[in-house]
Amino acid sequence: MTVIALVGNKGGAGKTTIAVNLASALARNGSTAVFDSDPQGSVLQWQAIAGPDRAPIVVDTADGLEDVFARSAHRYGHVIIDCPPSVHATQTHVALAVSEVALVPVQPSPLDLWATVHIEHAIEAARRVNPGLRALLVINQLESRTTLSRLMRDALAELELPAARTAIRRRAVYRASVLEGKSVLDMGRRGAAAAAEIRSLLSEVTTP
Ligand SMILES: Nc1ncnc2c1ncn2[C@@H]1O[C@H](COP(=O)(O)OP(=O)(O)O)[C@@H](O)[C@H]1O
Ligand SMILES: [Mg+2]
C-alpha cells in the first residue's frame, strides 16, 4: 500500500488539487482512496460532481482520521490523505504518522517558502514515530513558460526539505477539471501537459 499525505500550513497552496490528481493517476494502477481530512470537505465536493463511478473513492475523515485509517486503509492499494491547512490540526499529525511520503505544495513566492518552516518542524517531530517518512516540497502554480528565479532556487536550497524535481505549473485546466468532477488526466488534449507533470510527480514520489 502507498500512503501519501498532502500537508501544509497555508490554504490555497494546492493540496487538494494535487491530492485529487495524484489519486486519479494512482487509481489507474489499483484501488485508490482519498481520505478527505479537511473539514472544508473539498474532495467530497469534487466527488459529488464526479459521481460514484469515477475513481478514486473518497472517504470522509474530517472527524477521525486515526480511527478510519486504522479500520479501512488496508482495503485500498493506495491512500492519499488531504489535510487541513494547519500544522496544529490533529489530522495533520495523524497523517504524518501513518504516511510513507508527505508532500508540501508551495507557491513559488519567498513568503510562502518561509512559511514552510512550521511544517518542517512537524515533519521532524513525526519522524520520531515514523522514521521512514519521506517529505518533499512541491512547487505549485509555477507561471507557465517561466522557470524558477535564481532567488527562489537560493531560498529553496536554504530549506531542510528537498523539493521535487517536478514542478506543477499554473494551468487553467487544473481549475476547469474540478468543475467537471474530473482530473486533468480525464481532460484529453486540453489536459495533456498537466497530466504529464502529474505522472512525473507520481513517479518521483513512488520511486524511493
Ligand atoms: N497548478 C494550478 N494551476 C491553476 N490553478 C491551481 C493550481 N493549483 C491549485 N490551483 C487553484 O488554486 C486554488 C487553491 O488550490 P487548492 O488545491 O484548493 O489548495 P489547498 O487545498 O492547499 O487549500 C484552487 O482554486 C485551485 O483550483
Ligand atoms: Mg484543500
mmCIF file of C-alpha atoms and ligand atoms in Angstrom:
data_model
loop_
_atom_site.group_PDB
_atom_site.id
_atom_site.type_symbol
_atom_site.label_atom_id
_atom_site.label_comp_id
_atom_site.label_asym_id
_atom_site.label_seq_id
_atom_site.Cartn_x
_atom_site.Cartn_y
_atom_site.Cartn_z
ATOM 1 C CA MET A 1 0.000 0.000 0.000
ATOM 2 C CA THR A 2 1.215 3.519 -0.832
ATOM 3 C CA VAL A 3 0.194 6.259 1.623
ATOM 4 C CA ILE A 4 0.823 9.854 0.582
ATOM 5 C CA ALA A 5 -0.194 12.907 2.634
ATOM 6 C CA LEU A 6 -0.712 16.409 1.290
ATOM 7 C CA VAL A 7 0.165 18.752 4.129
ATOM 8 C CA GLY A 8 0.967 22.382 4.811
ATOM 9 C CA ASN A 9 0.186 25.351 6.937
ATOM 10 C CA LYS A 10 -1.461 27.506 4.294
ATOM 11 C CA GLY A 11 -4.718 27.342 2.393
ATOM 12 C CA GLY A 12 -4.570 27.784 -1.356
ATOM 13 C CA ALA A 13 -1.215 26.049 -1.771
ATOM 14 C CA GLY A 14 -2.633 23.261 -3.920
ATOM 15 C CA LYS A 15 -3.023 20.353 -1.503
ATOM 16 C CA THR A 16 -6.466 19.363 -2.697
ATOM 17 C CA THR A 17 -5.681 19.898 -6.379
ATOM 18 C CA ILE A 18 -2.592 17.710 -6.184
ATOM 19 C CA ALA A 19 -4.351 15.133 -3.974
ATOM 20 C CA VAL A 20 -7.201 14.621 -6.444
ATOM 21 C CA ASN A 21 -4.940 14.470 -9.476
ATOM 22 C CA LEU A 22 -2.321 12.148 -7.960
ATOM 23 C CA ALA A 23 -5.116 9.909 -6.699
ATOM 24 C CA SER A 24 -6.714 9.816 -10.141
ATOM 25 C CA ALA A 25 -3.367 8.791 -11.632
ATOM 26 C CA LEU A 26 -2.848 6.118 -8.951
ATOM 27 C CA ALA A 27 -6.393 4.822 -9.462
ATOM 28 C CA ARG A 28 -5.373 3.638 -12.944
ATOM 29 C CA ASN A 29 -2.986 1.322 -11.194
ATOM 30 C CA GLY A 30 -5.053 -0.147 -8.377
ATOM 31 C CA SER A 31 -7.791 0.708 -5.938
ATOM 32 C CA THR A 32 -7.232 4.188 -4.561
ATOM 33 C CA ALA A 33 -8.943 6.239 -1.877
ATOM 34 C CA VAL A 34 -8.601 9.883 -0.954
ATOM 35 C CA PHE A 35 -9.127 10.385 2.762
ATOM 36 C CA ASP A 36 -10.544 13.893 2.967
ATOM 37 C CA SER A 37 -9.314 15.140 6.320
ATOM 38 C CA ASP A 38 -10.038 18.814 5.769
ATOM 39 C CA PRO A 39 -13.308 19.948 7.426
ATOM 40 C CA GLN A 40 -13.846 22.097 4.327
ATOM 41 C CA GLY A 41 -14.603 18.857 2.512
ATOM 42 C CA SER A 42 -13.293 19.952 -0.892
ATOM 43 C CA VAL A 43 -12.568 16.434 -2.100
ATOM 44 C CA LEU A 44 -16.054 15.342 -1.045
ATOM 45 C CA GLN A 45 -17.448 18.219 -3.092
ATOM 46 C CA TRP A 46 -15.358 17.137 -6.066
ATOM 47 C CA GLN A 47 -16.755 13.628 -5.692
ATOM 48 C CA ALA A 48 -20.325 14.929 -5.515
ATOM 49 C CA ILE A 49 -19.821 16.356 -9.025
ATOM 50 C CA ALA A 50 -17.777 13.396 -10.236
ATOM 51 C CA GLY A 51 -20.403 10.848 -9.262
ATOM 52 C CA PRO A 52 -19.909 7.470 -7.630
ATOM 53 C CA ASP A 53 -18.380 5.761 -10.658
ATOM 54 C CA ARG A 54 -15.345 7.962 -11.053
ATOM 55 C CA ALA A 55 -12.224 6.759 -9.264
ATOM 56 C CA PRO A 56 -10.730 7.443 -6.756
ATOM 57 C CA ILE A 57 -13.019 6.574 -3.874
ATOM 58 C CA VAL A 58 -13.399 9.452 -1.410
ATOM 59 C CA VAL A 59 -13.646 8.793 2.320
ATOM 60 C CA ASP A 60 -14.759 11.471 4.798
ATOM 61 C CA THR A 61 -12.215 11.530 7.632
ATOM 62 C CA ALA A 62 -12.654 15.086 8.843
ATOM 63 C CA ASP A 63 -13.808 13.897 12.266
ATOM 64 C CA GLY A 64 -11.493 10.995 12.908
ATOM 65 C CA LEU A 65 -8.657 10.182 10.564
ATOM 66 C CA GLU A 66 -6.904 7.898 13.030
ATOM 67 C CA ASP A 67 -9.876 5.570 13.536
ATOM 68 C CA VAL A 68 -10.960 5.470 9.919
ATOM 69 C CA PHE A 69 -7.397 4.897 8.738
ATOM 70 C CA ALA A 70 -6.894 2.023 11.183
ATOM 71 C CA ARG A 71 -10.193 0.421 10.186
ATOM 72 C CA SER A 72 -10.215 0.860 6.445
ATOM 73 C CA ALA A 73 -6.881 1.846 4.859
ATOM 74 C CA HIS A 74 -5.964 -1.816 4.277
ATOM 75 C CA ARG A 75 -8.832 -2.111 1.791
ATOM 76 C CA TYR A 76 -7.068 0.081 -0.751
ATOM 77 C CA GLY A 77 -3.926 -0.305 -2.776
ATOM 78 C CA HIS A 78 -3.174 3.382 -2.427
ATOM 79 C CA VAL A 79 -4.309 6.042 0.026
ATOM 80 C CA ILE A 80 -3.910 9.797 -0.380
ATOM 81 C CA ILE A 81 -4.656 11.963 2.660
ATOM 82 C CA ASP A 82 -5.740 15.556 2.007
ATOM 83 C CA CYS A 83 -5.067 17.586 5.156
ATOM 84 C CA PRO A 84 -6.424 20.851 6.529
ATOM 85 C CA PRO A 85 -4.156 23.897 6.141
ATOM 86 C CA SER A 86 -2.753 23.759 9.659
ATOM 87 C CA VAL A 87 0.217 22.037 11.244
ATOM 88 C CA HIS A 88 -1.647 22.188 14.533
ATOM 89 C CA ALA A 89 -4.564 20.085 13.311
ATOM 90 C CA THR A 90 -4.795 16.571 14.695
ATOM 91 C CA GLN A 91 -5.391 15.285 11.159
ATOM 92 C CA THR A 92 -2.029 16.659 10.029
ATOM 93 C CA HIS A 93 -0.238 14.898 12.878
ATOM 94 C CA VAL A 94 -2.026 11.617 12.271
ATOM 95 C CA ALA A 95 -1.368 11.859 8.519
ATOM 96 C CA LEU A 96 2.355 12.429 9.093
ATOM 97 C CA ALA A 97 2.457 9.480 11.475
ATOM 98 C CA VAL A 98 0.901 6.982 9.032
ATOM 99 C CA SER A 99 2.248 8.119 5.649
ATOM 100 C CA GLU A 100 5.245 6.997 3.637
ATOM 101 C CA VAL A 101 5.536 10.321 1.842
ATOM 102 C CA ALA A 102 4.458 13.833 2.829
ATOM 103 C CA LEU A 103 4.089 16.339 0.009
ATOM 104 C CA VAL A 104 4.094 20.034 0.833
ATOM 105 C CA PRO A 105 2.757 22.096 -2.061
ATOM 106 C CA VAL A 106 4.037 25.638 -2.049
ATOM 107 C CA GLN A 107 3.685 28.579 -4.399
ATOM 108 C CA PRO A 108 6.921 29.968 -5.748
ATOM 109 C CA SER A 109 6.989 33.036 -3.538
ATOM 110 C CA PRO A 110 9.501 33.685 -0.755
ATOM 111 C CA LEU A 111 6.788 34.345 1.838
ATOM 112 C CA ASP A 112 5.176 31.001 1.129
ATOM 113 C CA LEU A 113 8.509 29.216 1.183
ATOM 114 C CA TRP A 114 9.441 30.713 4.552
ATOM 115 C CA ALA A 115 6.077 29.652 5.953
ATOM 116 C CA THR A 116 7.021 26.016 5.314
ATOM 117 C CA VAL A 117 9.338 26.154 8.330
ATOM 118 C CA HIS A 118 6.388 25.191 10.546
ATOM 119 C CA ILE A 119 5.662 22.083 8.558
ATOM 120 C CA GLU A 120 9.364 21.188 8.560
ATOM 121 C CA HIS A 121 9.217 21.064 12.341
ATOM 122 C CA ALA A 122 6.061 18.957 12.303
ATOM 123 C CA ILE A 123 7.725 16.532 9.874
ATOM 124 C CA GLU A 124 10.812 16.243 12.064
ATOM 125 C CA ALA A 125 8.597 15.556 15.082
ATOM 126 C CA ALA A 126 6.623 12.930 13.139
ATOM 127 C CA ARG A 127 9.839 11.084 12.267
ATOM 128 C CA ARG A 128 10.181 10.095 15.923
ATOM 129 C CA VAL A 129 7.179 7.801 15.474
ATOM 130 C CA ASN A 130 7.506 7.336 11.694
ATOM 131 C CA PRO A 131 11.240 7.263 10.961
ATOM 132 C CA GLY A 132 10.826 6.290 7.301
ATOM 133 C CA LEU A 133 8.727 9.338 6.429
ATOM 134 C CA ARG A 134 9.914 10.976 3.188
ATOM 135 C CA ALA A 135 8.960 14.588 2.618
ATOM 136 C CA LEU A 136 9.138 16.765 -0.458
ATOM 137 C CA LEU A 137 8.129 20.303 -1.274
ATOM 138 C CA VAL A 138 6.170 20.554 -4.493
ATOM 139 C CA ILE A 139 6.385 23.883 -6.286
ATOM 140 C CA ASN A 140 2.848 24.591 -7.482
ATOM 141 C CA GLN A 141 1.391 27.286 -9.711
ATOM 142 C CA LEU A 142 4.710 27.986 -11.369
ATOM 143 C CA GLU A 143 3.968 30.528 -14.097
ATOM 144 C CA SER A 144 3.762 28.782 -17.419
ATOM 145 C CA ARG A 145 6.808 29.133 -19.618
ATOM 146 C CA THR A 146 8.974 30.604 -16.872
ATOM 147 C CA THR A 147 11.455 28.812 -14.685
ATOM 148 C CA LEU A 148 12.251 29.334 -11.041
ATOM 149 C CA SER A 149 14.221 32.520 -10.479
ATOM 150 C CA ARG A 150 17.723 32.351 -9.126
ATOM 151 C CA LEU A 151 16.486 33.901 -5.878
ATOM 152 C CA MET A 152 13.830 31.253 -5.469
ATOM 153 C CA ARG A 153 16.340 28.485 -6.077
ATOM 154 C CA ASP A 154 18.616 30.003 -3.430
ATOM 155 C CA ALA A 155 15.689 30.264 -0.994
ATOM 156 C CA LEU A 156 14.776 26.630 -1.664
ATOM 157 C CA ALA A 157 18.330 25.496 -1.028
ATOM 158 C CA GLU A 158 18.186 27.041 2.455
ATOM 159 C CA LEU A 159 15.263 24.861 3.498
ATOM 160 C CA GLU A 160 15.653 21.473 5.096
ATOM 161 C CA LEU A 161 13.003 19.891 2.929
ATOM 162 C CA PRO A 162 14.125 18.871 -0.544
ATOM 163 C CA ALA A 163 11.951 19.948 -3.454
ATOM 164 C CA ALA A 164 10.560 17.517 -6.003
ATOM 165 C CA ARG A 165 12.215 17.853 -9.422
ATOM 166 C CA THR A 166 8.766 18.088 -10.975
ATOM 167 C CA ALA A 167 7.107 21.472 -10.551
ATOM 168 C CA ILE A 168 3.404 21.909 -11.242
ATOM 169 C CA ARG A 169 2.609 24.848 -13.484
ATOM 170 C CA ARG A 170 -0.305 27.227 -13.257
ATOM 171 C CA ARG A 171 -2.764 25.931 -15.809
ATOM 172 C CA ALA A 172 -6.443 26.703 -16.261
ATOM 173 C CA VAL A 173 -7.170 23.000 -16.743
ATOM 174 C CA TYR A 174 -6.491 22.325 -13.050
ATOM 175 C CA ARG A 175 -9.472 24.561 -12.223
ATOM 176 C CA ALA A 176 -11.673 23.541 -15.143
ATOM 177 C CA SER A 177 -11.327 19.804 -14.483
ATOM 178 C CA VAL A 178 -12.545 20.181 -10.890
ATOM 179 C CA LEU A 179 -15.718 21.920 -12.101
ATOM 180 C CA GLU A 180 -16.435 18.852 -14.217
ATOM 181 C CA GLY A 181 -15.638 16.401 -11.426
ATOM 182 C CA LYS A 182 -12.640 15.193 -13.379
ATOM 183 C CA SER A 183 -8.887 15.066 -13.051
ATOM 184 C CA VAL A 184 -6.510 16.565 -15.587
ATOM 185 C CA LEU A 185 -5.959 13.002 -16.829
ATOM 186 C CA ASP A 186 -9.590 12.891 -17.983
ATOM 187 C CA MET A 187 -9.395 16.118 -19.996
ATOM 188 C CA GLY A 188 -7.973 14.772 -23.234
ATOM 189 C CA ARG A 189 -5.619 17.012 -25.194
ATOM 190 C CA ARG A 190 -6.511 20.024 -23.051
ATOM 191 C CA GLY A 191 -5.097 18.257 -20.043
ATOM 192 C CA ALA A 192 -2.151 16.527 -21.691
ATOM 193 C CA ALA A 193 0.630 18.781 -20.394
ATOM 194 C CA ALA A 194 -0.843 18.827 -16.881
ATOM 195 C CA ALA A 195 -1.333 15.047 -16.948
ATOM 196 C CA ALA A 196 2.322 14.620 -17.916
ATOM 197 C CA GLU A 197 3.524 16.647 -14.933
ATOM 198 C CA ILE A 198 1.196 14.780 -12.569
ATOM 199 C CA ARG A 199 2.545 11.438 -13.841
ATOM 200 C CA SER A 200 6.085 12.725 -13.487
ATOM 201 C CA LEU A 201 5.461 13.838 -9.895
ATOM 202 C CA LEU A 202 3.843 10.498 -9.121
ATOM 203 C CA SER A 203 6.794 8.534 -10.421
ATOM 204 C CA GLU A 204 9.172 10.639 -8.336
ATOM 205 C CA VAL A 205 7.039 10.080 -5.255
ATOM 206 C CA THR A 206 6.573 6.344 -5.711
ATOM 207 C CA THR A 207 10.202 5.623 -6.665
ATOM 208 C CA PRO A 208 12.253 5.627 -3.479
HETATM 209 N N1 LIG B 1 -1.376 24.324 -10.695
HETATM 210 C C1 LIG B 1 -2.501 25.051 -10.622
HETATM 211 N N2 LIG B 1 -2.927 25.775 -11.691
HETATM 212 C C2 LIG B 1 -4.040 26.534 -11.613
HETATM 213 N N3 LIG B 1 -4.815 26.627 -10.525
HETATM 214 C C3 LIG B 1 -4.459 25.929 -9.417
HETATM 215 C C4 LIG B 1 -3.292 25.110 -9.419
HETATM 216 N N4 LIG B 1 -3.196 24.548 -8.186
HETATM 217 C C5 LIG B 1 -4.240 24.987 -7.462
HETATM 218 N N5 LIG B 1 -4.992 25.825 -8.193
HETATM 219 C C6 LIG B 1 -6.189 26.555 -7.733
HETATM 220 O O1 LIG B 1 -5.815 27.288 -6.561
HETATM 221 C C7 LIG B 1 -6.829 27.236 -5.579
HETATM 222 C C8 LIG B 1 -6.297 26.603 -4.303
HETATM 223 O O2 LIG B 1 -5.951 25.248 -4.551
HETATM 224 P P1 LIG B 1 -6.333 24.079 -3.532
HETATM 225 O O3 LIG B 1 -5.898 22.801 -4.169
HETATM 226 O O4 LIG B 1 -7.749 24.187 -3.101
HETATM 227 O O5 LIG B 1 -5.362 24.441 -2.319
HETATM 228 P P2 LIG B 1 -5.395 23.899 -0.788
HETATM 229 O O6 LIG B 1 -6.076 22.572 -0.783
HETATM 230 O O7 LIG B 1 -3.942 23.809 -0.382
HETATM 231 O O8 LIG B 1 -6.129 24.942 0.011
HETATM 232 C C9 LIG B 1 -7.979 26.484 -6.221
HETATM 233 O O9 LIG B 1 -8.858 27.400 -6.795
HETATM 234 C C10 LIG B 1 -7.313 25.641 -7.300
HETATM 235 O O10 LIG B 1 -8.178 25.373 -8.381
HETATM 236 MG MG MG B 2 -7.656 21.881 0.329
#
